Coordinates of C-alpha atoms and ligand atoms in Angstrom, one line a residue:
M1433 CA -57.9 230.7 -99.7
K1434 CA -54.2 230.7 -99.3
L1435 CA -54.5 227.1 -98.4
K1436 CA -56.5 226.2 -101.1
I1437 CA -54.0 227.3 -103.7
A1438 CA -51.2 225.5 -101.9
S1439 CA -52.9 222.3 -102.0
K1440 CA -53.4 222.9 -105.7
I1441 CA -50.3 223.1 -106.3
L1442 CA -48.8 220.0 -104.1
D1443 CA -51.9 218.3 -106.4
A1444 CA -50.3 218.9 -109.5
N1445 CA -47.0 218.5 -108.2
E1446 CA -48.1 214.8 -107.2
R1447 CA -49.4 213.9 -110.5
I1448 CA -46.3 214.7 -112.2
A1449 CA -44.5 212.9 -109.7
Q1450 CA -46.4 209.6 -110.2
D1451 CA -45.9 210.4 -114.0
N1452 CA -41.8 210.2 -113.3
K1453 CA -42.0 207.3 -111.3
R1454 CA -43.8 205.5 -113.9
V1455 CA -40.8 206.4 -116.1
F1456 CA -38.2 205.3 -113.5
S1457 CA -39.8 202.4 -112.8
S1458 CA -40.2 201.3 -116.4
M1459 CA -36.6 201.5 -116.8
G1460 CA -35.6 199.6 -113.8
V1461 CA -34.3 202.3 -111.9
Y1462 CA -34.5 203.0 -108.3
V1463 CA -34.8 206.7 -107.8
I1464 CA -33.3 208.5 -104.1
N1465 CA -34.3 212.2 -103.2
L1466 CA -31.3 213.3 -101.3
M1467 CA -32.0 216.4 -99.0
S1468 CA -30.4 218.2 -96.4
S1469 CA -29.6 221.8 -95.3
P1470 CA -26.9 223.5 -97.0
G1471 CA -23.3 222.2 -96.2
A1472 CA -24.5 219.0 -94.5
G1473 CA -22.5 217.0 -97.0
K1474 CA -24.9 215.7 -99.9
T1475 CA -22.6 215.7 -102.8
S1476 CA -19.8 214.3 -100.8
L1477 CA -21.9 211.4 -99.4
L1478 CA -22.9 210.8 -103.1
E1479 CA -18.6 210.9 -104.0
M1480 CA -18.2 208.5 -101.1
T1481 CA -21.1 206.2 -102.3
I1482 CA -20.0 206.3 -105.9
N1483 CA -16.3 205.3 -105.0
E1484 CA -18.3 202.5 -102.3
L1485 CA -20.1 201.0 -105.0
D1486 CA -17.1 201.0 -107.9
G1487 CA -19.3 200.3 -110.5
R1488 CA -21.3 197.2 -108.6
L1489 CA -24.3 199.7 -109.2
K1490 CA -24.9 202.1 -112.3
V1491 CA -25.5 205.3 -110.7
G1492 CA -26.8 208.6 -112.5
V1493 CA -26.9 211.8 -110.6
I1494 CA -29.1 214.7 -110.8
E1495 CA -28.2 217.8 -109.0
G1496 CA -30.4 220.7 -107.8
D1497 CA -28.9 223.9 -106.9
I1498 CA -30.3 227.4 -107.2
T1499 CA -27.2 228.2 -109.3
G1500 CA -24.0 227.0 -110.5
T1501 CA -22.4 223.5 -111.4
D1502 CA -19.9 223.2 -109.0
D1503 CA -21.7 220.1 -107.6
A1504 CA -22.7 218.4 -110.9
A1505 CA -18.8 219.0 -112.0
R1506 CA -17.7 216.9 -109.2
I1507 CA -20.1 214.0 -110.2
N1508 CA -18.8 214.5 -113.9
A1509 CA -15.7 213.7 -112.7
L1510 CA -16.0 210.6 -111.5
G1511 CA -17.2 209.6 -114.8
I1512 CA -20.9 209.4 -113.8
P1513 CA -23.9 210.6 -116.0
V1514 CA -25.1 213.9 -114.4
V1515 CA -27.6 216.6 -115.2
Q1516 CA -27.9 219.8 -113.5
I1517 CA -30.7 221.8 -112.9
N1518 CA -30.4 225.6 -111.7
T1519 CA -33.7 226.3 -110.0
G1520 CA -33.1 230.2 -110.5
S1521 CA -35.0 231.5 -107.1
A1522 CA -36.7 228.3 -106.3
C1523 CA -35.4 226.9 -102.8
H1524 CA -36.6 223.1 -103.5
L1525 CA -36.8 220.5 -106.8
D1526 CA -40.4 220.1 -108.0
A1527 CA -41.3 217.0 -110.1
N1528 CA -41.7 219.3 -113.2
M1529 CA -38.1 220.4 -113.0
I1530 CA -37.2 216.2 -113.0
N1531 CA -39.9 216.2 -115.7
E1532 CA -38.0 218.2 -118.1
V1533 CA -34.6 216.3 -117.4
L1534 CA -35.9 212.7 -117.7
G1535 CA -34.1 212.6 -121.4
D1536 CA -31.3 213.8 -120.2
L1537 CA -29.7 210.7 -118.4
P1538 CA -29.2 207.3 -119.8
L1539 CA -31.9 205.7 -117.4
N1540 CA -31.5 202.6 -119.6
D1541 CA -28.5 201.7 -118.5
L1542 CA -28.7 203.0 -114.9
D1543 CA -29.5 201.0 -111.5
I1544 CA -30.0 203.8 -109.5
V1545 CA -30.5 207.9 -109.7
F1546 CA -29.8 210.1 -106.7
I1547 CA -31.3 213.3 -106.8
E1548 CA -29.6 215.9 -104.9
N1549 CA -32.3 218.4 -104.0
V1550 CA -31.2 222.0 -103.1
G1551 CA -29.9 222.3 -99.6
N1552 CA -32.9 223.4 -97.6
L1553 CA -34.3 221.4 -94.3
V1554 CA -37.9 222.7 -95.1
C1555 CA -39.9 222.7 -98.3
P1556 CA -38.0 219.6 -100.1
A1557 CA -40.0 217.2 -97.9
E1558 CA -43.3 218.6 -99.1
F1559 CA -42.8 218.0 -103.1
N1560 CA -42.4 214.3 -104.0
V1561 CA -40.3 214.3 -107.3
G1562 CA -41.3 210.4 -108.2
E1563 CA -38.6 209.2 -106.0
D1564 CA -38.6 205.6 -104.2
I1565 CA -37.4 206.7 -101.0
K1566 CA -36.5 210.2 -99.7
T1567 CA -32.8 210.1 -97.9
M1568 CA -31.7 213.2 -95.9
V1569 CA -28.5 213.7 -94.2
L1570 CA -28.0 215.7 -91.0
S1571 CA -24.6 216.6 -90.5
L1572 CA -23.4 216.9 -86.5
P1573 CA -22.4 220.9 -86.6
E1574 CA -26.2 221.5 -87.1
G1575 CA -26.8 220.0 -83.7
D1576 CA -28.7 217.8 -82.0
D1577 CA -31.8 219.8 -81.9
K1578 CA -32.8 219.9 -85.4
P1579 CA -35.2 216.5 -85.9
L1580 CA -37.4 218.6 -83.1
K1581 CA -37.0 221.9 -84.9
Y1582 CA -37.6 220.6 -88.4
P1583 CA -39.9 217.6 -87.9
L1584 CA -41.4 217.3 -91.2
M1585 CA -38.2 216.3 -93.1
F1586 CA -37.7 213.7 -90.4
Q1587 CA -41.1 212.2 -90.9
E1588 CA -40.9 212.4 -94.7
S1589 CA -37.3 210.7 -94.8
D1590 CA -37.1 207.1 -94.9
V1591 CA -33.3 207.4 -94.2
L1592 CA -31.5 209.6 -92.0
I1593 CA -27.8 209.8 -92.8
I1594 CA -25.9 211.2 -89.6
N1595 CA -22.7 212.4 -91.4
K1596 CA -19.3 214.4 -89.9
I1597 CA -19.4 212.0 -87.5
D1598 CA -15.6 212.7 -87.0
L1599 CA -16.3 215.6 -85.5
K1600 CA -18.0 214.4 -82.6
P1601 CA -15.3 215.0 -80.0
F1602 CA -15.4 219.0 -80.9
L1603 CA -18.9 219.5 -80.6
G1604 CA -21.3 219.4 -77.9
V1605 CA -24.0 217.4 -79.8
S1606 CA -25.4 213.9 -78.7
I1607 CA -25.7 211.3 -81.4
E1608 CA -28.0 209.6 -79.3
K1609 CA -30.5 212.4 -78.6
I1610 CA -30.8 212.8 -82.8
K1611 CA -31.5 209.2 -83.2
S1612 CA -34.4 209.0 -80.1
D1613 CA -35.7 212.4 -81.6
A1614 CA -36.0 211.3 -84.9
L1615 CA -37.3 208.0 -84.0
S1616 CA -39.7 209.5 -81.7
L1617 CA -41.1 211.4 -85.0
N1618 CA -40.7 208.6 -87.8
P1619 CA -40.3 205.3 -85.9
S1620 CA -39.4 203.6 -88.9
I1621 CA -36.6 205.7 -90.3
R1622 CA -33.6 203.7 -90.7
I1623 CA -30.3 205.6 -89.4
F1624 CA -26.4 205.3 -90.8
E1625 CA -24.1 207.2 -89.0
V1626 CA -21.1 208.3 -91.3
S1627 CA -18.2 210.4 -91.9
C1628 CA -17.6 211.5 -95.9
K1629 CA -14.3 213.0 -94.6
T1630 CA -12.8 209.4 -93.0
G1631 CA -15.0 207.4 -94.9
E1632 CA -16.1 205.3 -91.8
G1633 CA -20.1 203.9 -92.1
I1634 CA -20.1 204.4 -95.8
D1635 CA -19.7 200.6 -96.6
E1636 CA -22.6 199.8 -94.4
W1637 CA -24.8 202.7 -96.4
A1638 CA -23.9 201.1 -99.6
K1639 CA -24.2 197.7 -98.2
W1640 CA -27.7 198.7 -97.3
L1641 CA -28.3 199.8 -101.0
H1642 CA -27.3 197.0 -102.2
S1643 CA -30.0 195.0 -100.5
T1644 CA -32.6 197.3 -101.0
L1645 CA -32.2 197.0 -104.3
K1646 CA -32.2 193.7 -104.6
A1647 CA -35.3 193.2 -102.5
Ligands
MG1287 MG1 -24.1 219.4 -102.9
ZN1288 ZN1 -38.7 225.4 -101.2

Protein backbone atom coordinates (compact mmCIF):
# COMPACT_ATOMS: atom_id res chain seq x y z
CA MET A 1 0.00 0.00 0.00
CA LYS A 2 2.75 2.43 0.90
CA LEU A 3 4.54 1.59 -2.35
CA LYS A 4 1.37 2.35 -4.29
CA ILE A 5 1.08 5.81 -2.73
CA ALA A 6 4.74 6.56 -3.39
CA SER A 7 4.47 5.58 -7.03
CA LYS A 8 1.40 7.82 -7.44
CA ILE A 9 3.40 10.74 -6.06
CA LEU A 10 6.21 10.00 -8.50
CA ASP A 11 3.74 9.72 -11.40
CA ALA A 12 2.26 13.12 -10.58
CA ASN A 13 5.74 14.55 -10.21
CA GLU A 14 6.78 13.16 -13.58
CA ARG A 15 3.83 14.82 -15.37
CA ILE A 16 4.78 18.23 -13.94
CA ALA A 17 8.45 17.60 -14.73
CA GLN A 18 7.51 17.03 -18.39
CA ASP A 19 5.52 20.30 -18.36
CA ASN A 20 8.55 22.13 -16.97
CA LYS A 21 10.80 20.57 -19.58
CA ARG A 22 8.48 21.74 -22.36
CA VAL A 23 8.62 25.30 -21.01
CA PHE A 24 12.41 25.27 -20.72
CA SER A 25 12.98 23.84 -24.17
CA SER A 26 10.44 26.20 -25.78
CA MET A 27 12.60 29.04 -24.40
CA GLY A 28 15.79 27.38 -25.63
CA VAL A 29 17.11 26.84 -22.11
CA TYR A 30 19.30 23.87 -21.18
CA VAL A 31 18.68 22.75 -17.60
CA ILE A 32 21.04 21.00 -15.19
CA ASN A 33 19.80 19.50 -11.93
CA LEU A 34 22.81 19.81 -9.60
CA MET A 35 22.84 17.40 -6.69
CA SER A 36 25.18 16.42 -3.85
CA SER A 37 25.35 15.95 -0.12
CA PRO A 38 25.60 19.14 1.99
CA GLY A 39 29.00 20.79 1.77
CA ALA A 40 30.27 18.99 -1.34
CA GLY A 41 30.60 22.31 -3.14
CA LYS A 42 27.56 22.82 -5.38
CA THR A 43 27.41 26.59 -4.88
CA SER A 44 31.19 26.93 -5.17
CA LEU A 45 31.07 24.96 -8.41
CA LEU A 46 28.39 27.33 -9.71
CA GLU A 47 30.50 30.36 -8.79
CA MET A 48 33.57 28.91 -10.50
CA THR A 49 31.58 27.84 -13.56
CA ILE A 50 29.92 31.24 -13.93
CA ASN A 51 33.31 32.96 -13.70
CA GLU A 52 34.87 30.54 -16.18
CA LEU A 53 32.02 31.00 -18.68
CA ASP A 54 32.49 34.77 -18.32
CA GLY A 55 29.22 35.66 -20.04
CA ARG A 56 29.76 33.35 -23.03
CA LEU A 57 26.68 31.43 -21.90
CA LYS A 58 23.86 33.28 -20.18
CA VAL A 59 23.27 31.54 -16.88
CA GLY A 60 20.33 31.54 -14.46
CA VAL A 61 20.15 29.69 -11.17
CA ILE A 62 17.39 28.20 -9.03
CA GLU A 63 18.60 27.61 -5.49
CA GLY A 64 16.95 24.97 -3.34
CA ASP A 65 17.51 25.03 0.40
CA ILE A 66 15.48 23.99 3.40
CA THR A 67 15.81 27.53 4.73
CA GLY A 68 17.80 30.70 4.16
CA THR A 69 19.04 32.69 1.18
CA ASP A 70 22.85 32.46 1.60
CA ASP A 71 23.49 30.55 -1.63
CA ALA A 72 21.21 32.78 -3.69
CA ALA A 73 23.03 35.83 -2.31
CA ARG A 74 26.36 34.38 -3.48
CA ILE A 75 24.98 33.89 -7.00
CA ASN A 76 23.25 37.27 -7.00
CA ALA A 77 26.57 38.90 -6.14
CA LEU A 78 27.88 37.69 -9.51
CA GLY A 79 25.08 39.54 -11.33
CA ILE A 80 23.33 36.31 -12.29
CA PRO A 81 19.52 35.98 -12.17
CA VAL A 82 18.64 33.69 -9.28
CA VAL A 83 15.54 32.45 -7.51
CA GLN A 84 15.64 30.94 -4.04
CA ILE A 85 13.24 28.15 -3.12
CA ASN A 86 12.90 27.32 0.56
CA THR A 87 11.47 23.84 0.91
CA GLY A 88 10.61 24.17 4.60
CA SER A 89 11.07 20.60 5.70
CA ALA A 90 11.40 18.83 2.34
CA CYS A 91 14.82 17.28 1.73
CA HIS A 92 14.66 17.53 -2.07
CA LEU A 93 13.19 19.70 -4.81
CA ASP A 94 10.22 18.39 -6.75
CA ALA A 95 8.80 19.37 -10.13
CA ASN A 96 5.97 21.41 -8.62
CA MET A 97 8.39 23.64 -6.70
CA ILE A 98 10.24 24.37 -9.95
CA ASN A 99 6.95 24.94 -11.79
CA GLU A 100 6.02 27.66 -9.30
CA VAL A 101 9.15 29.73 -10.01
CA LEU A 102 9.29 29.38 -13.81
CA GLY A 103 7.99 32.93 -14.19
CA ASP A 104 10.64 34.35 -11.86
CA LEU A 105 13.60 33.90 -14.21
CA PRO A 106 14.12 35.69 -17.58
CA LEU A 107 14.10 32.35 -19.41
CA ASN A 108 13.95 33.99 -22.84
CA ASP A 109 17.33 35.61 -22.21
CA LEU A 110 19.08 32.53 -20.79
CA ASP A 111 21.07 29.68 -22.34
CA ILE A 112 21.37 27.52 -19.26
CA VAL A 113 19.68 27.15 -15.89
CA PHE A 114 21.30 25.35 -12.99
CA ILE A 115 18.92 23.98 -10.39
CA GLU A 116 20.91 23.57 -7.18
CA ASN A 117 19.05 20.86 -5.30
CA VAL A 118 18.83 20.51 -1.52
CA GLY A 119 22.01 18.94 -0.14
CA ASN A 120 21.14 15.25 0.14
CA LEU A 121 22.65 12.17 -1.50
CA VAL A 122 19.41 10.18 -1.44
CA CYS A 123 15.97 11.34 -2.62
CA PRO A 124 16.86 14.20 -5.00
CA ALA A 125 17.79 11.40 -7.40
CA GLU A 126 14.19 10.12 -7.35
CA PHE A 127 12.48 13.35 -8.43
CA ASN A 128 12.83 14.65 -11.97
CA VAL A 129 12.23 18.39 -12.06
CA GLY A 130 12.27 18.98 -15.84
CA GLU A 131 16.02 18.95 -16.33
CA ASP A 132 17.98 17.94 -19.42
CA ILE A 133 20.69 16.29 -17.35
CA LYS A 134 21.49 15.48 -13.75
CA THR A 135 24.93 16.38 -12.49
CA MET A 136 26.20 15.33 -9.09
CA VAL A 137 29.12 16.57 -7.06
CA LEU A 138 31.06 14.23 -4.77
CA SER A 139 33.84 15.77 -2.71
CA LEU A 140 36.87 13.72 -1.69
CA PRO A 141 36.39 14.18 2.10
CA GLU A 142 33.09 12.27 1.81
CA GLY A 143 35.09 9.12 1.07
CA ASP A 144 35.55 6.71 -1.79
CA ASP A 145 32.84 4.33 -0.53
CA LYS A 146 29.97 6.60 -1.56
CA PRO A 147 29.16 5.25 -5.05
CA LEU A 148 28.43 1.78 -3.70
CA LYS A 149 26.59 3.13 -0.63
CA TYR A 150 24.36 5.57 -2.55
CA PRO A 151 24.07 3.84 -5.93
CA LEU A 152 20.86 5.51 -7.17
CA MET A 153 22.43 8.97 -7.24
CA PHE A 154 25.31 7.67 -9.37
CA GLN A 155 22.99 5.63 -11.60
CA GLU A 156 20.71 8.60 -12.27
CA SER A 157 23.43 11.18 -12.89
CA ASP A 158 24.75 11.96 -16.36
CA VAL A 159 27.79 13.72 -14.96
CA LEU A 160 29.87 13.18 -11.83
CA ILE A 161 32.08 16.03 -10.68
CA ILE A 162 34.70 14.95 -8.15
CA ASN A 163 35.49 18.09 -6.14
CA LYS A 164 38.17 19.11 -3.64
CA ILE A 165 40.93 17.16 -5.41
CA ASP A 166 43.38 19.64 -3.85
CA LEU A 167 42.78 17.81 -0.54
CA LYS A 168 43.91 14.44 -1.90
CA PRO A 169 47.36 14.53 -0.20
CA PHE A 170 45.64 14.81 3.20
CA LEU A 171 43.04 12.08 2.72
CA GLY A 172 43.24 8.32 2.41
CA VAL A 173 40.79 8.23 -0.46
CA SER A 174 41.18 6.75 -3.91
CA ILE A 175 39.91 8.80 -6.84
CA GLU A 176 40.40 5.70 -8.99
CA LYS A 177 38.02 3.70 -6.76
CA ILE A 178 35.37 6.44 -6.94
CA LYS A 179 35.66 6.47 -10.73
CA SER A 180 35.65 2.71 -11.24
CA ASP A 181 32.73 2.15 -8.84
CA ALA A 182 30.74 4.99 -10.43
CA LEU A 183 31.40 3.56 -13.90
CA SER A 184 30.42 0.06 -12.76
CA LEU A 185 27.03 1.49 -11.65
CA ASN A 186 26.66 3.73 -14.70
CA PRO A 187 28.99 3.03 -17.64
CA SER A 188 27.95 6.21 -19.47
CA ILE A 189 28.51 8.64 -16.59
CA ARG A 190 30.93 11.42 -17.54
CA ILE A 191 33.47 12.25 -14.85
CA PHE A 192 35.35 15.48 -14.17
CA GLU A 193 37.93 16.06 -11.43
CA VAL A 194 37.99 19.60 -10.10
CA SER A 195 39.03 21.83 -7.24
CA CYS A 196 36.78 24.80 -6.60
CA LYS A 197 39.58 26.10 -4.36
CA THR A 198 42.38 26.19 -6.93
CA GLY A 199 40.22 26.19 -10.06
CA GLU A 200 41.87 23.04 -11.41
CA GLY A 201 39.65 21.19 -13.89
CA ILE A 202 36.97 23.89 -14.12
CA ASP A 203 38.05 24.77 -17.66
CA GLU A 204 37.50 21.17 -18.83
CA TRP A 205 33.99 21.12 -17.34
CA ALA A 206 33.11 24.52 -18.82
CA LYS A 207 34.43 23.42 -22.20
CA TRP A 208 32.22 20.34 -22.04
CA LEU A 209 29.19 22.51 -21.16
CA HIS A 210 29.86 24.63 -24.21
CA SER A 211 30.12 21.68 -26.55
CA THR A 212 27.00 20.06 -25.05
CA LEU A 213 24.90 23.18 -25.54
CA LYS A 214 26.11 23.58 -29.11
CA ALA A 215 25.35 19.96 -30.00
MG1 LIG B 1 24.87 25.36 -1.77
ZN1 LIG C 1 13.77 14.18 0.08
